[in-house]
Amino acid sequence: MAFLSEPSSWQPMAGSHHVHLERAQASVGNQLHQLRQSEAFRFAQRQQQQLSALAVAASSTTAATNSTWHTIVSVITWLWTPIGLMGIVHWLVALRVSKLPKELTDKFEKNRVNWCNLAGLDISSPIFWGFFGTCKLSGLLAIHGVFGPQLDFVANICWIIMMLGALYSHVMLKEPILAPAACLGLMVFRLYALMSE
């Protein structure tokens, strides 16, 4: 029972166990810290992936929206083509082509006289209808993009102004205003679609 009489012999063993315990605690603490860091990293990685997915979805939605507006602009442009080609008829009237129906030339002449009276000027038929024929044909080319996107935008505004004039002409001649009003609305909507692309 000598070991009972020498408690000091326990001290090295107890100290050794204490050191091992501290090391084990430190190791566990370090592992927990690394685990937390790893969890935080994985969480941050998941968040980044979700944000990336949202960004891709938003980009795809924007591209789809832009594509839709572009399609609308294209459809309206082609629907407008026959109206722009009426510039050829204006030129035929301006050149006084003899084979044109008298009803057509009388209507054009009445329209010219009304506008001349409004402006207080006497503009000859070749100049009057030659000008409008040129405006329509060049405006048609512009909205088809022949002169670039900036002049497409400008031409769209010019078409709106011309349709306001057409609406007024129909009022002056006491003709139905549905057709010019619909055309005006179409070009206003085209301008909105153009700005939304």
PDB file of C-alpha atoms in Angstrom:
ATOM      1  CA  MET A   1       0.000   0.000   0.000  1.00  0.00           C
ATOM      2  CA  ALA A   2       2.996   2.254  -0.501  1.00  0.00           C
ATOM      3  CA  PHE A   3       1.361   4.092  -3.345  1.00  0.00           C
ATOM      4  CA  LEU A   4      -1.338   5.278  -0.957  1.00  0.00           C
ATOM      5  CA  SER A   5       1.255   6.924   1.224  1.00  0.00           C
ATOM      6  CA  GLU A   6       2.781   8.839  -1.745  1.00  0.00           C
ATOM      7  CA  PRO A   7       0.042  10.929  -3.354  1.00  0.00           C
ATOM      8  CA  SER A   8       2.727  13.059  -4.995  1.00  0.00           C
ATOM      9  CA  SER A   9       3.347  10.211  -7.450  1.00  0.00           C
ATOM     10  CA  TRP A  10      -0.099  10.882  -8.952  1.00  0.00           C
ATOM     11  CA  GLN A  11       0.733  14.435  -9.989  1.00  0.00           C
ATOM     12  CA  PRO A  12       2.661  13.663 -13.207  1.00  0.00           C
ATOM     13  CA  MET A  13      -0.055  11.270 -14.297  1.00  0.00           C
ATOM     14  CA  ALA A  14      -2.818  13.783 -13.476  1.00  0.00           C
ATOM     15  CA  GLY A  15      -0.921  16.562 -15.280  1.00  0.00           C
ATOM     16  CA  SER A  16      -0.447  14.376 -18.329  1.00  0.00           C
ATOM     17  CA  HIS A  17      -4.175  13.591 -18.426  1.00  0.00           C
ATOM     18  CA  HIS A  18      -4.983  17.303 -18.083  1.00  0.00           C
ATOM     19  CA  VAL A  19      -2.721  18.172 -21.045  1.00  0.00           C
ATOM     20  CA  HIS A  20      -4.299  15.443 -23.159  1.00  0.00           C
ATOM     21  CA  LEU A  21      -7.758  16.683 -22.213  1.00  0.00           C
ATOM     22  CA  GLU A  22      -6.882  20.264 -23.188  1.00  0.00           C
ATOM     23  CA  ARG A  23      -5.453  19.079 -26.486  1.00  0.00           C
ATOM     24  CA  ALA A  24      -8.567  16.996 -27.179  1.00  0.00           C
ATOM     25  CA  GLN A  25     -10.787  19.969 -26.349  1.00  0.00           C
ATOM     26  CA  ALA A  26      -8.696  22.229 -28.579  1.00  0.00           C
ATOM     27  CA  SER A  27      -8.846  19.664 -31.385  1.00  0.00           C
ATOM     28  CA  VAL A  28     -12.621  19.325 -31.051  1.00  0.00           C
ATOM     29  CA  GLY A  29     -12.963  23.113 -30.940  1.00  0.00           C
ATOM     30  CA  ASN A  30     -10.807  23.450 -34.040  1.00  0.00           C
ATOM     31  CA  GLN A  31     -12.834  20.811 -35.866  1.00  0.00           C
ATOM     32  CA  LEU A  32     -16.065  22.552 -34.887  1.00  0.00           C
ATOM     33  CA  HIS A  33     -14.656  25.856 -36.132  1.00  0.00           C
ATOM     34  CA  GLN A  34     -13.649  24.266 -39.424  1.00  0.00           C
ATOM     35  CA  LEU A  35     -17.077  22.634 -39.675  1.00  0.00           C
ATOM     36  CA  ARG A  36     -18.788  25.984 -39.102  1.00  0.00           C
ATOM     37  CA  GLN A  37     -16.549  27.596 -41.698  1.00  0.00           C
ATOM     38  CA  SER A  38     -17.309  24.771 -44.104  1.00  0.00           C
ATOM     39  CA  GLU A  39     -21.071  25.143 -43.473  1.00  0.00           C
ATOM     40  CA  ALA A  40     -20.839  28.904 -43.928  1.00  0.00           C
ATOM     41  CA  PHE A  41     -18.895  28.410 -47.147  1.00  0.00           C
ATOM     42  CA  ARG A  42     -21.440  25.938 -48.468  1.00  0.00           C
ATOM     43  CA  PHE A  43     -24.273  28.301 -47.487  1.00  0.00           C
ATOM     44  CA  ALA A  44     -22.542  31.218 -49.233  1.00  0.00           C
ATOM     45  CA  GLN A  45     -21.944  29.014 -52.261  1.00  0.00           C
ATOM     46  CA  ARG A  46     -25.642  28.040 -52.367  1.00  0.00           C
ATOM     47  CA  GLN A  47     -26.638  31.700 -52.062  1.00  0.00           C
ATOM     48  CA  GLN A  48     -24.293  32.617 -54.894  1.00  0.00           C
ATOM     49  CA  GLN A  49     -25.717  29.858 -57.080  1.00  0.00           C
ATOM     50  CA  GLN A  50     -29.266  31.024 -56.358  1.00  0.00           C
ATOM     51  CA  LEU A  51     -28.345  34.635 -57.168  1.00  0.00           C
ATOM     52  CA  SER A  52     -26.670  33.516 -60.382  1.00  0.00           C
ATOM     53  CA  ALA A  53     -29.780  31.532 -61.338  1.00  0.00           C
ATOM     54  CA  LEU A  54     -31.961  34.576 -60.637  1.00  0.00           C
ATOM     55  CA  ALA A  55     -29.669  36.782 -62.729  1.00  0.00           C
ATOM     56  CA  VAL A  56     -29.825  34.328 -65.640  1.00  0.00           C
ATOM     57  CA  ALA A  57     -33.621  34.128 -65.343  1.00  0.00           C
ATOM     58  CA  ALA A  58     -33.913  37.931 -65.255  1.00  0.00           C
ATOM     59  CA  SER A  59     -31.616  38.224 -68.256  1.00  0.00           C
ATOM     60  CA  SER A  60     -33.651  35.637 -70.154  1.00  0.00           C
ATOM     61  CA  THR A  61     -36.897  37.446 -69.278  1.00  0.00           C
ATOM     62  CA  THR A  62     -35.460  40.768 -70.460  1.00  0.00           C
ATOM     63  CA  ALA A  63     -34.238  39.208 -73.702  1.00  0.00           C
ATOM     64  CA  ALA A  64     -37.647  37.594 -74.288  1.00  0.00           C
ATOM     65  CA  THR A  65     -39.415  40.908 -73.616  1.00  0.00           C
ATOM     66  CA  ASN A  66     -37.092  42.773 -75.989  1.00  0.00           C
ATOM     67  CA  SER A  67     -37.686  40.092 -78.610  1.00  0.00           C
ATOM     68  CA  THR A  68     -41.459  40.504 -78.199  1.00  0.00           C
ATOM     69  CA  TRP A  69     -41.267  44.286 -78.671  1.00  0.00           C
ATOM     70  CA  HIS A  70     -39.019  43.808 -81.695  1.00  0.00           C
ATOM     71  CA  THR A  71     -41.580  41.423 -83.209  1.00  0.00           C
ATOM     72  CA  ILE A  72     -44.374  43.936 -82.613  1.00  0.00           C
ATOM     73  CA  VAL A  73     -42.351  46.691 -84.322  1.00  0.00           C
ATOM     74  CA  SER A  74     -41.665  44.421 -87.297  1.00  0.00           C
ATOM     75  CA  VAL A  75     -45.317  43.382 -87.673  1.00  0.00           C
ATOM     76  CA  ILE A  76     -46.564  46.987 -87.566  1.00  0.00           C
ATOM     77  CA  THR A  77     -43.861  48.028 -90.035  1.00  0.00           C
ATOM     78  CA  TRP A  78     -45.022  45.458 -92.590  1.00  0.00           C
ATOM     79  CA  LEU A  79     -48.672  46.314 -91.978  1.00  0.00           C
ATOM     80  CA  TRP A  80     -47.757  49.928 -92.683  1.00  0.00           C
ATOM     81  CA  THR A  81     -46.021  49.171 -95.972  1.00  0.00           C
ATOM     82  CA  PRO A  82     -49.132  49.551 -98.211  1.00  0.00           C
ATOM     83  CA  ILE A  83     -49.806  52.967 -96.635  1.00  0.00           C
ATOM     84  CA  GLY A  84     -46.242  54.064 -97.344  1.00  0.00           C
ATOM     85  CA  LEU A  85     -46.496  52.824-100.918  1.00  0.00           C
ATOM     86  CA  MET A  86     -49.399  55.255-101.403  1.00  0.00           C
ATOM     87  CA  GLY A  87     -46.586  57.731-101.954  1.00  0.00           C
ATOM     88  CA  ILE A  88     -46.382  56.302-105.483  1.00  0.00           C
ATOM     89  CA  VAL A  89     -49.999  57.368-106.084  1.00  0.00           C
ATOM     90  CA  HIS A  90     -49.152  60.847-104.767  1.00  0.00           C
ATOM     91  CA  TRP A  91     -46.331  61.029-107.298  1.00  0.00           C
ATOM     92  CA  LEU A  92     -48.628  59.907-110.110  1.00  0.00           C
ATOM     93  CA  VAL A  93     -51.040  62.701-109.164  1.00  0.00           C
ATOM     94  CA  ALA A  94     -48.144  65.153-108.955  1.00  0.00           C
ATOM     95  CA  LEU A  95     -46.990  64.150-112.455  1.00  0.00           C
ATOM     96  CA  ARG A  96     -50.594  64.507-113.688  1.00  0.00           C
ATOM     97  CA  VAL A  97     -50.731  61.021-115.159  1.00  0.00           C
ATOM     98  CA  SER A  98     -53.786  61.116-117.447  1.00  0.00           C
ATOM     99  CA  LYS A  99     -54.921  57.524-116.876  1.00  0.00           C
ATOM    100  CA  LEU A 100     -55.766  58.078-113.196  1.00  0.00           C
ATOM    101  CA  PRO A 101     -59.485  57.837-112.308  1.00  0.00           C
ATOM    102  CA  LYS A 102     -61.164  61.238-112.215  1.00  0.00           C
ATOM    103  CA  GLU A 103     -62.713  60.491-108.808  1.00  0.00           C
ATOM    104  CA  LEU A 104     -59.227  59.975-107.362  1.00  0.00           C
ATOM    105  CA  THR A 105     -57.757  63.163-108.856  1.00  0.00           C
ATOM    106  CA  ASP A 106     -60.807  65.200-107.784  1.00  0.00           C
ATOM    107  CA  LYS A 107     -60.472  63.934-104.208  1.00  0.00           C
ATOM    108  CA  PHE A 108     -56.768  64.749-104.154  1.00  0.00           C
ATOM    109  CA  GLU A 109     -57.412  68.201-105.602  1.00  0.00           C
ATOM    110  CA  LYS A 110     -60.115  68.946-103.043  1.00  0.00           C
ATOM    111  CA  ASN A 111     -57.756  67.908-100.258  1.00  0.00           C
ATOM    112  CA  ARG A 112     -54.983  70.138-101.645  1.00  0.00           C
ATOM    113  CA  VAL A 113     -57.284  73.145-101.888  1.00  0.00           C
ATOM    114  CA  ASN A 114     -58.465  72.673 -98.290  1.00  0.00           C
ATOM    115  CA  TRP A 115     -54.899  72.599 -96.979  1.00  0.00           C
ATOM    116  CA  CYS A 116     -53.876  75.565 -99.135  1.00  0.00           C
ATOM    117  CA  ASN A 117     -56.818  77.571 -97.780  1.00  0.00           C
ATOM    118  CA  LEU A 118     -55.837  76.611 -94.231  1.00  0.00           C
ATOM    119  CA  ALA A 119     -52.226  77.685 -94.813  1.00  0.00           C
ATOM    120  CA  GLY A 120     -53.183  80.761 -96.831  1.00  0.00           C
ATOM    121  CA  LEU A 121     -50.921  79.625 -99.680  1.00  0.00           C
ATOM    122  CA  ASP A 122     -51.532  78.444-103.229  1.00  0.00           C
ATOM    123  CA  ILE A 123     -49.249  75.455-103.665  1.00  0.00           C
ATOM    124  CA  SER A 124     -49.362  73.794-107.050  1.00  0.00           C
ATOM    125  CA  SER A 125     -50.430  70.160-107.298  1.00  0.00           C
ATOM    126  CA  PRO A 126     -47.045  68.842-108.548  1.00  0.00           C
ATOM    127  CA  ILE A 127     -45.200  70.460-105.600  1.00  0.00           C
ATOM    128  CA  PHE A 128     -47.868  69.592-103.013  1.00  0.00           C
ATOM    129  CA  TRP A 129     -48.301  65.930-103.916  1.00  0.00           C
ATOM    130  CA  GLY A 130     -44.672  65.479-104.939  1.00  0.00           C
ATOM    131  CA  PHE A 131     -43.685  66.563-101.419  1.00  0.00           C
ATOM    132  CA  PHE A 132     -46.132  64.207 -99.696  1.00  0.00           C
ATOM    133  CA  GLY A 133     -45.226  61.352-102.043  1.00  0.00           C
ATOM    134  CA  THR A 134     -41.553  61.826-101.184  1.00  0.00           C
ATOM    135  CA  CYS A 135     -42.346  61.989 -97.461  1.00  0.00           C
ATOM    136  CA  LYS A 136     -44.320  58.743 -97.578  1.00  0.00           C
ATOM    137  CA  LEU A 137     -41.790  56.783 -99.613  1.00  0.00           C
ATOM    138  CA  SER A 138     -38.754  57.979 -97.647  1.00  0.00           C
ATOM    139  CA  GLY A 139     -40.670  57.467 -94.385  1.00  0.00           C
ATOM    140  CA  LEU A 140     -41.454  53.913 -95.433  1.00  0.00           C
ATOM    141  CA  LEU A 141     -37.794  53.200 -96.158  1.00  0.00           C
ATOM    142  CA  ALA A 142     -36.834  54.749 -92.821  1.00  0.00           C
ATOM    143  CA  ILE A 143     -39.139  52.585 -90.695  1.00  0.00           C
ATOM    144  CA  HIS A 144     -37.794  49.535 -92.540  1.00  0.00           C
ATOM    145  CA  GLY A 145     -34.378  50.506 -91.183  1.00  0.00           C
ATOM    146  CA  VAL A 146     -32.771  51.547 -94.464  1.00  0.00           C
ATOM    147  CA  PHE A 147     -31.405  54.766 -92.909  1.00  0.00           C
ATOM    148  CA  GLY A 148     -30.524  53.322 -89.495  1.00  0.00           C
ATOM    149  CA  PRO A 149     -32.273  53.126 -86.094  1.00  0.00           C
ATOM    150  CA  GLN A 150     -32.160  56.862 -85.338  1.00  0.00           C
ATOM    151  CA  LEU A 151     -34.038  57.828 -88.490  1.00  0.00           C
ATOM    152  CA  ASP A 152     -36.450  54.943 -87.881  1.00  0.00           C
ATOM    153  CA  PHE A 153     -37.381  56.681 -84.619  1.00  0.00           C
ATOM    154  CA  VAL A 154     -37.632  60.110 -86.302  1.00  0.00           C
ATOM    155  CA  ALA A 155     -39.704  58.680 -89.172  1.00  0.00           C
ATOM    156  CA  ASN A 156     -42.117  57.090 -86.710  1.00  0.00           C
ATOM    157  CA  ILE A 157     -42.745  60.528 -85.164  1.00  0.00           C
ATOM    158  CA  CYS A 158     -43.172  62.043 -88.646  1.00  0.00           C
ATOM    159  CA  TRP A 159     -45.735  59.369 -89.504  1.00  0.00           C
ATOM    160  CA  ILE A 160     -47.698  60.262 -86.354  1.00  0.00           C
ATOM    161  CA  ILE A 161     -47.705  63.922 -87.420  1.00  0.00           C
ATOM    162  CA  MET A 162     -48.805  62.940 -90.929  1.00  0.00           C
ATOM    163  CA  MET A 163     -51.621  60.796 -89.534  1.00  0.00           C
ATOM    164  CA  LEU A 164     -52.818  63.723 -87.420  1.00  0.00           C
ATOM    165  CA  GLY A 165     -52.925  65.674 -90.673  1.00  0.00           C
ATOM    166  CA  ALA A 166     -54.811  62.842 -92.382  1.00  0.00           C
ATOM    167  CA  LEU A 167     -57.291  62.782 -89.508  1.00  0.00           C
ATOM    168  CA  TYR A 168     -57.841  66.521 -89.920  1.00  0.00           C
ATOM    169  CA  SER A 169     -58.226  66.094 -93.694  1.00  0.00           C
ATOM    170  CA  HIS A 170     -61.005  63.553 -93.155  1.00  0.00           C
ATOM    171  CA  VAL A 171     -62.738  65.949 -90.783  1.00  0.00           C
ATOM    172  CA  MET A 172     -62.457  68.793 -93.332  1.00  0.00           C
ATOM    173  CA  LEU A 173     -63.770  66.605 -96.150  1.00  0.00           C
ATOM    174  CA  LYS A 174     -66.495  65.207 -93.874  1.00  0.00           C
ATOM    175  CA  GLU A 175     -65.274  61.650 -94.399  1.00  0.00           C
ATOM    176  CA  PRO A 176     -65.216  58.788 -91.844  1.00  0.00           C
ATOM    177  CA  ILE A 177     -62.295  59.181 -89.438  1.00  0.00           C
ATOM    178  CA  LEU A 178     -62.011  55.539 -88.324  1.00  0.00           C
ATOM    179  CA  ALA A 179     -59.246  54.594 -90.795  1.00  0.00           C
ATOM    180  CA  PRO A 180     -56.872  57.521 -90.060  1.00  0.00           C
ATOM    181  CA  ALA A 181     -57.596  57.239 -86.316  1.00  0.00           C
ATOM    182  CA  ALA A 182     -56.686  53.533 -86.378  1.00  0.00           C
ATOM    183  CA  CYS A 183     -53.512  54.286 -88.351  1.00  0.00           C
ATOM    184  CA  LEU A 184     -52.599  57.008 -85.863  1.00  0.00           C
ATOM    185  CA  GLY A 185     -53.073  54.609 -82.955  1.00  0.00           C
ATOM    186  CA  LEU A 186     -50.989  51.978 -84.724  1.00  0.00           C
ATOM    187  CA  MET A 187     -48.031  54.321 -85.183  1.00  0.00           C
ATOM    188  CA  VAL A 188     -48.279  55.617 -81.606  1.00  0.00           C
ATOM    189  CA  PHE A 189     -48.134  52.014 -80.393  1.00  0.00           C
ATOM    190  CA  ARG A 190     -45.203  51.306 -82.726  1.00  0.00           C
ATOM    191  CA  LEU A 191     -43.321  54.254 -81.232  1.00  0.00           C
ATOM    192  CA  TYR A 192     -43.958  52.890 -77.728  1.00  0.00           C
ATOM    193  CA  ALA A 193     -42.750  49.427 -78.804  1.00  0.00           C
ATOM    194  CA  LEU A 194     -39.692  50.980 -80.440  1.00  0.00           C
ATOM    195  CA  MET A 195     -38.796  52.782 -77.220  1.00  0.00           C
ATOM    196  CA  SER A 196     -39.348  49.581 -75.206  1.00  0.00           C
ATOM    197  CA  GLU A 197     -36.984  47.408 -77.273  1.00  0.00           C
TER     198      GLU A 197
END
